Short mmCIF file of C-alpha atoms and ligand atoms in Angstrom, two decimals:
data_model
loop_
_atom_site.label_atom_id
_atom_site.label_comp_id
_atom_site.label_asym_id
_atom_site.label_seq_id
_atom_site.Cartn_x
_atom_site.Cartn_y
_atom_site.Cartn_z
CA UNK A 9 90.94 136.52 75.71
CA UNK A 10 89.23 134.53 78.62
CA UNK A 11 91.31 134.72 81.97
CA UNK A 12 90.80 130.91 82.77
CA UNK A 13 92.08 127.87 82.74
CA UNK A 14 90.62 125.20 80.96
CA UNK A 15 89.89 122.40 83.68
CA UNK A 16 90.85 119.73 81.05
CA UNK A 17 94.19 120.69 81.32
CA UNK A 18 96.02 117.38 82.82
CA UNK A 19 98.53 119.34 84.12
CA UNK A 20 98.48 119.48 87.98
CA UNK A 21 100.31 121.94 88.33
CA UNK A 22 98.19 124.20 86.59
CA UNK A 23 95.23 124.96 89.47
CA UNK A 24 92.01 126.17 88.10
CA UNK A 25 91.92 129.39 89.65
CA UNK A 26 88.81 131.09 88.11
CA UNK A 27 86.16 129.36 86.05
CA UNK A 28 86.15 126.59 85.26
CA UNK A 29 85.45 125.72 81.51
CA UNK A 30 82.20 123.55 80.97
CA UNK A 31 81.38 123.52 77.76
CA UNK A 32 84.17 120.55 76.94
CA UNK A 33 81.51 119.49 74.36
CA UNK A 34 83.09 121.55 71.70
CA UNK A 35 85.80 119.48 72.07
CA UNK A 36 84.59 117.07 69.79
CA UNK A 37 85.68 118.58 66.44
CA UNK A 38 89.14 118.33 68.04
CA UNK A 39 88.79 114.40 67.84
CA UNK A 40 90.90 113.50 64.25
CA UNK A 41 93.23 115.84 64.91
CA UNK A 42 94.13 114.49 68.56
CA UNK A 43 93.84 110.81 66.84
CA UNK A 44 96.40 112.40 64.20
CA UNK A 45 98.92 113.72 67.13
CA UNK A 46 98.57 110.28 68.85
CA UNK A 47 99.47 108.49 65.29
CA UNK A 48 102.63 111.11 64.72
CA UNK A 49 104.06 110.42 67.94
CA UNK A 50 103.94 106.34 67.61
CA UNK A 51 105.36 107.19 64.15
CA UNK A 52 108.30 109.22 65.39
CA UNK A 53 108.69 106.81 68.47
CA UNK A 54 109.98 104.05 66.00
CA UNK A 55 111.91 105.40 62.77
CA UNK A 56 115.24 103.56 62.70
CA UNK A 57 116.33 105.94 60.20
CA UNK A 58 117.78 108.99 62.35
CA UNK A 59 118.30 111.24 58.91
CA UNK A 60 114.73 110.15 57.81
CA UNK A 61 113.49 111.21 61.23
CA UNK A 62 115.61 115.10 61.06
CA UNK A 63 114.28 115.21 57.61
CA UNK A 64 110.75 115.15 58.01
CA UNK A 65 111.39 117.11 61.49
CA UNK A 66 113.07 119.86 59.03
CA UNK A 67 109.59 119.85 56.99
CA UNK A 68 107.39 121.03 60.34
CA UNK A 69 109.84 124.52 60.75
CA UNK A 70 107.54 126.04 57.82
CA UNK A 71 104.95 126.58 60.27
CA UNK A 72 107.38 127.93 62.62
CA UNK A 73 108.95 130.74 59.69
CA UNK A 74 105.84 131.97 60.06
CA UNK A 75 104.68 132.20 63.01
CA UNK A 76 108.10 133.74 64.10
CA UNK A 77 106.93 136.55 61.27
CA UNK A 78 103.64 136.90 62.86
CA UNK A 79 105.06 137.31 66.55
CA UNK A 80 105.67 140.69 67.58
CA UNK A 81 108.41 139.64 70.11
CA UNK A 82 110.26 137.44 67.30
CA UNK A 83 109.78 139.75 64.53
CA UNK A 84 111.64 142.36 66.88
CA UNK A 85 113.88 140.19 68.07
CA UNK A 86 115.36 138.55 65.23
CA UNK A 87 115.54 141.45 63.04
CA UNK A 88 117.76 143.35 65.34
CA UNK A 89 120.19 140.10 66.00
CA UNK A 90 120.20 140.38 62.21
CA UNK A 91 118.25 137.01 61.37
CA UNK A 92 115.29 136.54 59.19
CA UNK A 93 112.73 133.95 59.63
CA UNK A 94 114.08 132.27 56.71
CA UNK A 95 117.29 131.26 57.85
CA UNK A 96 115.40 128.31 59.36
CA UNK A 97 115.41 125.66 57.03
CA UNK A 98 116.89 122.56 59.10
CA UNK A 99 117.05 121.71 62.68
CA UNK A 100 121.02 122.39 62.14
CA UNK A 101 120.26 126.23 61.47
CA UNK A 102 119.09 126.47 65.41
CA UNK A 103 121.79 126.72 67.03
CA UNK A 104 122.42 130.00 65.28
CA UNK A 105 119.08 131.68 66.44
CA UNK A 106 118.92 133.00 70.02
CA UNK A 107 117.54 131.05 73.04
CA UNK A 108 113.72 132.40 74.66
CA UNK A 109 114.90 132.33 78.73
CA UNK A 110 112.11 131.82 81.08
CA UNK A 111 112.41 134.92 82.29
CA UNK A 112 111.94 136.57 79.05
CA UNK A 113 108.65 135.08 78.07
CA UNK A 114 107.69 136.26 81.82
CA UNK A 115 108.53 140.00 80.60
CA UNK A 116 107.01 139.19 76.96
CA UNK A 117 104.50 136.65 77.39
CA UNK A 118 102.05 139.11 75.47
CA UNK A 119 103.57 139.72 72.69
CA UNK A 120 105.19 136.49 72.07
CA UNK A 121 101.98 134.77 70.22
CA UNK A 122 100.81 135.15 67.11
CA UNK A 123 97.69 137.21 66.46
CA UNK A 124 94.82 135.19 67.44
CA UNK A 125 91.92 134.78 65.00
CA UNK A 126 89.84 133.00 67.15
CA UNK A 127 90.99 135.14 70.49
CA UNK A 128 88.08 133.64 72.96
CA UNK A 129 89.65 129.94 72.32
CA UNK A 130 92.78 131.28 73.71
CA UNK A 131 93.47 130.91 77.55
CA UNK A 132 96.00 132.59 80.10
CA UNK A 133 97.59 130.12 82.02
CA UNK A 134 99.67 131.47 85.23
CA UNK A 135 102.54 128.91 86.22
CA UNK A 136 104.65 129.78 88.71
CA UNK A 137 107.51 131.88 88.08
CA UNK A 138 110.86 130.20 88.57
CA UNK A 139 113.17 133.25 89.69
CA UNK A 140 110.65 135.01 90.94
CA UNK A 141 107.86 136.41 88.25
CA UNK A 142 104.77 134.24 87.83
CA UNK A 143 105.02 133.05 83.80
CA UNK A 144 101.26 134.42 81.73
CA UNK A 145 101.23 131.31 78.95
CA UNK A 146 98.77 132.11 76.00
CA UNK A 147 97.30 128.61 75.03
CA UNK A 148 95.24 128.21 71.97
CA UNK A 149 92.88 125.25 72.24
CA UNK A 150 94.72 122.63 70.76
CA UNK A 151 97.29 123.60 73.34
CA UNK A 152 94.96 123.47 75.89
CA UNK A 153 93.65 119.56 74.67
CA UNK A 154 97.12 118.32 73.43
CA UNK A 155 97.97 116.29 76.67
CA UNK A 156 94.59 114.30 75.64
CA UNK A 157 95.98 113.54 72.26
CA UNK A 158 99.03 112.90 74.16
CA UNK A 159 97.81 110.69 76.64
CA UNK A 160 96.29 108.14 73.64
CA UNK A 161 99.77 107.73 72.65
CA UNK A 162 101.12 106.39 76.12
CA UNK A 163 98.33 104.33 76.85
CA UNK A 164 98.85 102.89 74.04
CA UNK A 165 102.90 102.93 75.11
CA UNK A 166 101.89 101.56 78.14
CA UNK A 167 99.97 98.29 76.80
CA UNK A 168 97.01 99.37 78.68
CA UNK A 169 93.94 99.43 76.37
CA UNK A 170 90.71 101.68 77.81
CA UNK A 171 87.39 101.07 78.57
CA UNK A 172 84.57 103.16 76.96
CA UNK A 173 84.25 105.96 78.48
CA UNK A 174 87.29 105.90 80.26
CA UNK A 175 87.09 107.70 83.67
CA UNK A 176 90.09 110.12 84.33
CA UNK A 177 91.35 111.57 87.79
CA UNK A 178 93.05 113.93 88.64
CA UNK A 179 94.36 113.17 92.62
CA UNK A 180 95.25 116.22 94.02
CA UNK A 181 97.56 116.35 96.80
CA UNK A 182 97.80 120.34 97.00
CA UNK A 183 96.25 122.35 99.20
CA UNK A 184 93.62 123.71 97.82
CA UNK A 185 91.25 121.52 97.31
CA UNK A 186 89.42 122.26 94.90
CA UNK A 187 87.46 119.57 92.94
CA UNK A 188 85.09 119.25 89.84
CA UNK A 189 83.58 116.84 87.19
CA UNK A 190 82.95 117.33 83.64
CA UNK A 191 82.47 115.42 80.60
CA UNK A 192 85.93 114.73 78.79
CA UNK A 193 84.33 113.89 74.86
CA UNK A 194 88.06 114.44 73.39
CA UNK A 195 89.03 111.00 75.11
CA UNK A 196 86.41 107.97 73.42
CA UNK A 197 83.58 110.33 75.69
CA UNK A 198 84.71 109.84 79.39
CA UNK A 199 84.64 112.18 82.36
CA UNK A 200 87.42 113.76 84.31
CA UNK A 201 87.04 114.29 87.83
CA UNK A 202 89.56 116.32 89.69
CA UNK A 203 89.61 114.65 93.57
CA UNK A 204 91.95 116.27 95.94
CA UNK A 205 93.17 114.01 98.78
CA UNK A 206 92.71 116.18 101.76
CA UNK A 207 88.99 115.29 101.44
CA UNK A 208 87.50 113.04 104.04
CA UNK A 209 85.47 110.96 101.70
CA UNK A 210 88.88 110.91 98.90
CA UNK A 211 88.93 107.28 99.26
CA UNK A 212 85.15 106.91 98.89
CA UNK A 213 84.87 109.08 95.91
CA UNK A 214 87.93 107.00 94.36
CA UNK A 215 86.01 103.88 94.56
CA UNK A 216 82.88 105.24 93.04
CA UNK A 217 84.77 106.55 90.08
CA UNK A 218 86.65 103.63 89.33
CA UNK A 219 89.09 105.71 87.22
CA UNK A 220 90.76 104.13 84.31
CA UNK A 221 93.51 106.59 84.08
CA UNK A 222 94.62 108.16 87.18
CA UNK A 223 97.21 111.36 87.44
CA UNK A 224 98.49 112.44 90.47
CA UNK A 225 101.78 113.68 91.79
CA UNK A 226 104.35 111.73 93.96
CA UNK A 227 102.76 113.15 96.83
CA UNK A 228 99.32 111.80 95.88
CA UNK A 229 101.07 108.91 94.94
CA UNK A 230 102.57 108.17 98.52
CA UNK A 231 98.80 108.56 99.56
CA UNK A 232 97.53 106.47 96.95
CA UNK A 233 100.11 103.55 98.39
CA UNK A 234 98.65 103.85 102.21
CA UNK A 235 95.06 103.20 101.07
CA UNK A 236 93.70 99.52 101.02
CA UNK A 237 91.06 98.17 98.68
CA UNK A 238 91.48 100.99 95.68
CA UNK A 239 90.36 100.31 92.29
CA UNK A 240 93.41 99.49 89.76
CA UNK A 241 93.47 102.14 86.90
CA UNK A 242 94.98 101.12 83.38
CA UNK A 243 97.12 103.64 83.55
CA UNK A 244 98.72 105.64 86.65
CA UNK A 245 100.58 108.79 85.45
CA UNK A 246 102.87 111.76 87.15
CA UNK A 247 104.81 114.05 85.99
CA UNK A 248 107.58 114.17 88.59
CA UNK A 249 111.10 115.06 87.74
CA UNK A 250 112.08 112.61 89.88
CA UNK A 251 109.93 109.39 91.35
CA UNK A 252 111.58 109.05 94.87
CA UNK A 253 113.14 105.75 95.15
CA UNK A 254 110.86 102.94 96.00
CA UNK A 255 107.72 104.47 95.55
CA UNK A 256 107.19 102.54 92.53
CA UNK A 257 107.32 99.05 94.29
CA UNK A 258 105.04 101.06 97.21
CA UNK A 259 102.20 101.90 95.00
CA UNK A 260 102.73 98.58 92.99
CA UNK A 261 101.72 97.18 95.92
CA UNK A 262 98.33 98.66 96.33
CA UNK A 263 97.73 99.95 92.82
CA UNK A 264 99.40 97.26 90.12
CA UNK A 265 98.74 99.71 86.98
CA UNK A 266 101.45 100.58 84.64
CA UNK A 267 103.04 103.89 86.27
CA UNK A 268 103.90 106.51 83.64
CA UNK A 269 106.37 109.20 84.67
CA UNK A 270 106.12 112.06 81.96
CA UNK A 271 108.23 115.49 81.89
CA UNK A 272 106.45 118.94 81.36
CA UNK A 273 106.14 122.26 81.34
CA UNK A 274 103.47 124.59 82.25
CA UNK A 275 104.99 126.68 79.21
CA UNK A 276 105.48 123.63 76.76
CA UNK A 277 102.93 120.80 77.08
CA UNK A 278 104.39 117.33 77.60
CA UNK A 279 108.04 117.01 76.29
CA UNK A 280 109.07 113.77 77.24
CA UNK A 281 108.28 110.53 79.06
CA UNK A 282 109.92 107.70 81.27
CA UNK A 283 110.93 104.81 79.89
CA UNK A 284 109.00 101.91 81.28
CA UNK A 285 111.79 99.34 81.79
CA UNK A 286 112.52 99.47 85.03
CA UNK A 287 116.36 98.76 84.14
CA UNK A 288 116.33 102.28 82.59
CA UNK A 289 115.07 104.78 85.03
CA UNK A 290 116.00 108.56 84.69
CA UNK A 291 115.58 107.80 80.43
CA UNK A 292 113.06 109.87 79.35
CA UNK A 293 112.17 109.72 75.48
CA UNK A 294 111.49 112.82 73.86
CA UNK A 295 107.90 113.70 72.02
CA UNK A 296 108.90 113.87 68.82
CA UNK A 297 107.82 115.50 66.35
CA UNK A 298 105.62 117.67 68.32
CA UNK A 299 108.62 118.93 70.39
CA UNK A 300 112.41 119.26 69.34
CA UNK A 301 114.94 118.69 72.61
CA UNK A 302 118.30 120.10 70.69
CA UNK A 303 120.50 116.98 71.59
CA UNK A 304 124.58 117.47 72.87
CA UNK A 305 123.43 120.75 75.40
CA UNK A 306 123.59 120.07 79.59
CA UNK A 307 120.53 121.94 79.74
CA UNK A 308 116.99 121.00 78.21
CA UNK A 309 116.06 123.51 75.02
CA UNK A 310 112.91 123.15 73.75
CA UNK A 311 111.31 124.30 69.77
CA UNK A 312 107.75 123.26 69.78
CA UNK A 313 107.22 121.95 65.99
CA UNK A 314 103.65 121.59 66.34
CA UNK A 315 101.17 124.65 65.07
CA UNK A 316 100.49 127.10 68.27
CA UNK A 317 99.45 130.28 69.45
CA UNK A 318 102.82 130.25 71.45
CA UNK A 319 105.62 129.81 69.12
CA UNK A 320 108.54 128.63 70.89
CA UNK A 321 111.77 128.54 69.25
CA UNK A 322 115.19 127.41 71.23
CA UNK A 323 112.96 127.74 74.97
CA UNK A 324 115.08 127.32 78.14
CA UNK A 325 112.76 126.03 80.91
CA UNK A 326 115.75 126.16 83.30
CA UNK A 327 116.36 122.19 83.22
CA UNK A 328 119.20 119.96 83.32
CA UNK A 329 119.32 117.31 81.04
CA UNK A 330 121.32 115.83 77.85
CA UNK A 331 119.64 114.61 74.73
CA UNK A 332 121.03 112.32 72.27
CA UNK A 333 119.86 109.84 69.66
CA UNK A 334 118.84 106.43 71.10
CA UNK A 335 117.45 102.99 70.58
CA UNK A 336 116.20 101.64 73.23
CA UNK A 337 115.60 98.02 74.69
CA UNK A 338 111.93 98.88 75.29
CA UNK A 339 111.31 99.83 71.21
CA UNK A 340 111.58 103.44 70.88
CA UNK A 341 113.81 104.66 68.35
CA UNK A 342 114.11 108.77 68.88
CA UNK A 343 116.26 110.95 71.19
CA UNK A 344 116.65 110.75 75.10
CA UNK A 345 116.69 113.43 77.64
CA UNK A 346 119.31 112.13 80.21
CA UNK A 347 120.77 113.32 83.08
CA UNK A 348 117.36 115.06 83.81
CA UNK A 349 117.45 117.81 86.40
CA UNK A 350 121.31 117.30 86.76
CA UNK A 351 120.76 115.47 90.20
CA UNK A 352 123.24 114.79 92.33
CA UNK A 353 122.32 111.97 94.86
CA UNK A 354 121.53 113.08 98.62
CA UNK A 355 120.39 111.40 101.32
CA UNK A 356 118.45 113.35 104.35
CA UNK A 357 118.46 110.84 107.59
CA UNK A 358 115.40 110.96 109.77
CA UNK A 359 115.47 111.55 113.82
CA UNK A 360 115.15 107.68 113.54
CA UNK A 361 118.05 107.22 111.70
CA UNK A 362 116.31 106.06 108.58
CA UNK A 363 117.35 107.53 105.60
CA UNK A 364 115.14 109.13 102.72
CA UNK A 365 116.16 109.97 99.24
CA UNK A 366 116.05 114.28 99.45
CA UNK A 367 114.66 114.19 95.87
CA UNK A 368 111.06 112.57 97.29
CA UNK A 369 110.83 116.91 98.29
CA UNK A 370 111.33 117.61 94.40
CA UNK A 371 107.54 117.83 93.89
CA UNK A 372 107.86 120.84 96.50
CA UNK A 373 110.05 122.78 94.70
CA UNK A 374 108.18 121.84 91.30
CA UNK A 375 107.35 125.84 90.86
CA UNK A 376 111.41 126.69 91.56
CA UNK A 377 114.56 126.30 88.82
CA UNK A 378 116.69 123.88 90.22
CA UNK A 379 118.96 126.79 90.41
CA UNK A 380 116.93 128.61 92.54
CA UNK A 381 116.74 126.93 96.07
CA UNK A 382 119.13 124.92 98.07
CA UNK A 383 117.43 122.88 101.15
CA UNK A 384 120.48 121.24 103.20
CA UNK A 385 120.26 119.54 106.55
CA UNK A 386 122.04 120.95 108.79
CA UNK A 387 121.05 118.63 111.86
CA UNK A 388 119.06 116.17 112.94
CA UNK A 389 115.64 118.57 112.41
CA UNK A 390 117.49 121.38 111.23
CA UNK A 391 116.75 122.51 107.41
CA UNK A 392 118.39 125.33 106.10
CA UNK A 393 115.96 126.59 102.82
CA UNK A 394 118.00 129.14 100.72
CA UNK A 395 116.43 130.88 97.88
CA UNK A 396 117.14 132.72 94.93
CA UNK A 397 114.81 135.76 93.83
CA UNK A 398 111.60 134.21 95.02
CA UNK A 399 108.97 136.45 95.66
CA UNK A 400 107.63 137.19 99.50
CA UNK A 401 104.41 136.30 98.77
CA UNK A 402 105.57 132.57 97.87
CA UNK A 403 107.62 131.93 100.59
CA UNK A 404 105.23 130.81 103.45
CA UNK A 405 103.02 128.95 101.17
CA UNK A 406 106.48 127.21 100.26
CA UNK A 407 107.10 126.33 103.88
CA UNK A 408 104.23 125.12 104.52
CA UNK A 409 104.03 122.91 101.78
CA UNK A 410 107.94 121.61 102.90
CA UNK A 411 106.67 121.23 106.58
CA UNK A 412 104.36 119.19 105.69
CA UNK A 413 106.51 117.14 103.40
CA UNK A 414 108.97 116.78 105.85
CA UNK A 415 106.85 115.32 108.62
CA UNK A 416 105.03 112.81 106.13
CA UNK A 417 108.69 111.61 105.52
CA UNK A 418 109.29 111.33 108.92
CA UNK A 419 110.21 114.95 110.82
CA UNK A 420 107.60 114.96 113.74
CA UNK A 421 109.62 118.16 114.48
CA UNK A 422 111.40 120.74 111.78
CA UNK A 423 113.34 123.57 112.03
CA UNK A 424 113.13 125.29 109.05
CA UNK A 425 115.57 128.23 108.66
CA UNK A 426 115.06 130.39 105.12
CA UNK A 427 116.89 133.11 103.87
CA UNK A 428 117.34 134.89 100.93
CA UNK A 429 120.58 134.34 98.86
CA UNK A 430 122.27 135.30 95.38
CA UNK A 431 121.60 133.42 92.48
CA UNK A 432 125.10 132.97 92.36
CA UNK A 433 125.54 131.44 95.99
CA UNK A 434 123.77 128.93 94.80
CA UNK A 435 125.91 127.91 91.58
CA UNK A 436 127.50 124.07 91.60
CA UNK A 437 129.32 124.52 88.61
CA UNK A 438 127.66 122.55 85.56
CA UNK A 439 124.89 120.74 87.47
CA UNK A 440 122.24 121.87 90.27
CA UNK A 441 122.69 120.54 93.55
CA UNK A 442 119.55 121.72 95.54
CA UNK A 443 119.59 119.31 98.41
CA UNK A 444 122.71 118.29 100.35
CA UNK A 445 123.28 117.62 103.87
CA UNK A 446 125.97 118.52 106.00
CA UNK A 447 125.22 116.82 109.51
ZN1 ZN B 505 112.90 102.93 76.53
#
């Protein structure tokens, strides 16, 4: 199995760490079936009929019975809590099967997917580890392209219509750095560029591209809004828990593209997006049918119904969030994760006295449970950082990364205090609270 990342992946917070894959022209057989995920999703996005819609959601768990027979980790697992992979007829039967913690794919990650016929298609992909552990996800190509079969659908979501051969970039607002071009055949044959912002000539390259879809993180996006004379994308996505207030109206400024706020995992693919209206922010509409989001919980729990490597039955990315059925003003007809993240509101107030919404650091923390980490002001430049099982080795590249955040936002000067706490210290009862201030 190849140790890389595939540098298609539109996931930012997956870095290419090792090679980069280049040979994106066997991506092309992949073409009807990513047209066929894009069609399923505007399907699902609009079926009045909410029985109609479990029903033909109950019809996708075959694939699941067996794959959950194939999968060393399930087959264990379920036969000693006494289940068989037959119990699973209807969405309903879930709730009786146990949940797959974060944690435990960490310790299992291996033996979790199914045998692998075509092994070299397969990719590790590291994400960060939430309470500590880095997360090994096994990705099987169509895992690997799926956000490209996603994005069709929300362009099309969006109203924006591409060019041929739509440019993508990926603005990078990481350190790091790195950047790359290939050809991207899976979308109508464009190119993806990856352009990270701490360049000199980011602006310049930006220009030359003329990107018609553009992802980037809040971060980027913050940079994005101080830049003059920038191309307008169709399509301007990020995959923020939370857009800090007011950057939308910042960037609309400079960049007036559609902005598309989507929610996922490094573990799950794309589970969810933002609706557009901007009377209904914090609604994000689930992916259905390629991902089940069991409504009525206070936490997200995810069953991916589409074929994979990784089965993932009942998955707990450690989220807040409520899903229930919905139809929306903007047109969808599905279920909608609310409540996402659990966030209460908090308000840091700059040495000048201005104040900034705490949640604009989310993006820092992207790699941490919300359980995990508490940052509270404790004076005027004072931060207090607490976390939960993180490991050493993350903890000054955190820092850094919340420095830096901090004087963007306004901190010429911080005092960053961090120690290491109980997960329990940290508990807020139902929901996370990992900002407050107390100053
Ligand atoms: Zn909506």
């Amino acid at each position: 199995m190849a140790r890389v990342t595939e540098a298609f992946s539109a996931d930012l917070r997956v870095a290419p760490r090792a090679n980069i894959r280049r040979d994106t022209s066997t991506q092309r057989p992949y073409i009807p079936w990513a047209e066929s995920i894009a069609e399923g999703l505007a399907r699902f996005a609009s079926l009045p009929d909410e029985d109609a819609a479990r029903a033909a959601l109950d019809d996708r768990l075959s694939f699941l019975r067996a794959a959950l027979r194939d999968s060393p980790y399930y087959a264990a697992t379920l036969r000693e809590a006494g289940f068989h992979p037959g119990d699973l007829q209807t969405l309903e039967d879930l709730g009786h099967f146990p949940f797959l913690d974060r944690e435990t794919l960490a310790a299992h990650w291996a033996d979790v997917p199914t045998p692998m016929s075509d092994a070299d298609a397969c990719v590790v992909v590291k994400s960060s580890g939430s309470t500590g552990a880095p997360v090994n996800v096994v990705r099987d190509r169509q895992d690997c392209l799926h956000m490209w079969a996603v994005l069709r659908f929300l362009v099309a979501r969006a109203g924006a219509v591409l060019p041929p051969h739509p440019r993508v970039v990926l603005l990078d607002a990481l350190p790091g750095g790195l950047e790359y071009s290939v050809r991207l055949p899976i979308l109508q044959d464009g190119a993806l560029h990856r352009i990270s912002v701490l360049r000199e000539d980011a602006v310049e390259r930006l220009r030359r591209v003329r990107p018609a879809v553009l992802f980037s993180d809040p971060e980027g996006l913050r940079w994005l809004a101080s830049q003059r004379d920038l191309p307008t994308p169709r399509l301007v996505l990020t995959s923020a828990q939370h857009l800090p207030t007011g950057l939308r109206a910042e960037l609309a400024r400079v960049v007036p593209a559609p902005l598309l706020n989507y929610y996922a995992t490094t573990e799950t693919g794309p589970l969810a997006w933002e609706c557009l209206r901007d009377e209904a922010p914090g609604r994000f509409h689930v992916l259905a049918p390629d991902v089940w989001l069991e409504p009525g919980l206070d936490e997200v729990v995810v069953t991916r119904l589409r074929p994979s490597v990784l089965p993932l039955l009942r998955y707990r990315p450690g989220d807040a969030g409520t899903v229930r059925r919905d139809a929306c003003a903007c047109g969808f007809q599905g279920w909608t994760l609310e409540h996402f993240g659990g966030r209460g509101a908090c308000r840091f107030v700059t040495p000048s006295g201005r104040e900034v919404d705490a949640w604009a650091l989310a993006w820092v923390f992207k790699h941490h449970a919300l359980r995990v980490f508490r940052l509270t002001q404790a004076g005027g430049s004072h931060f207090q950082l607490e976390l939960a099982g993180a490991p050493l080795s993350s903890v000054g590249p955190l820092c850094e990364r919340l420095t830096a955040a901090l004087r963007n936002l306004g901190w010429t000067q911080v005092q960053l205090d961090v120690s290491t706490v109980e997960t329990a210290a940290l508990a807020t009862g139902a929901k996370p609270q990992p900002f407050r201030r107390c100053c």
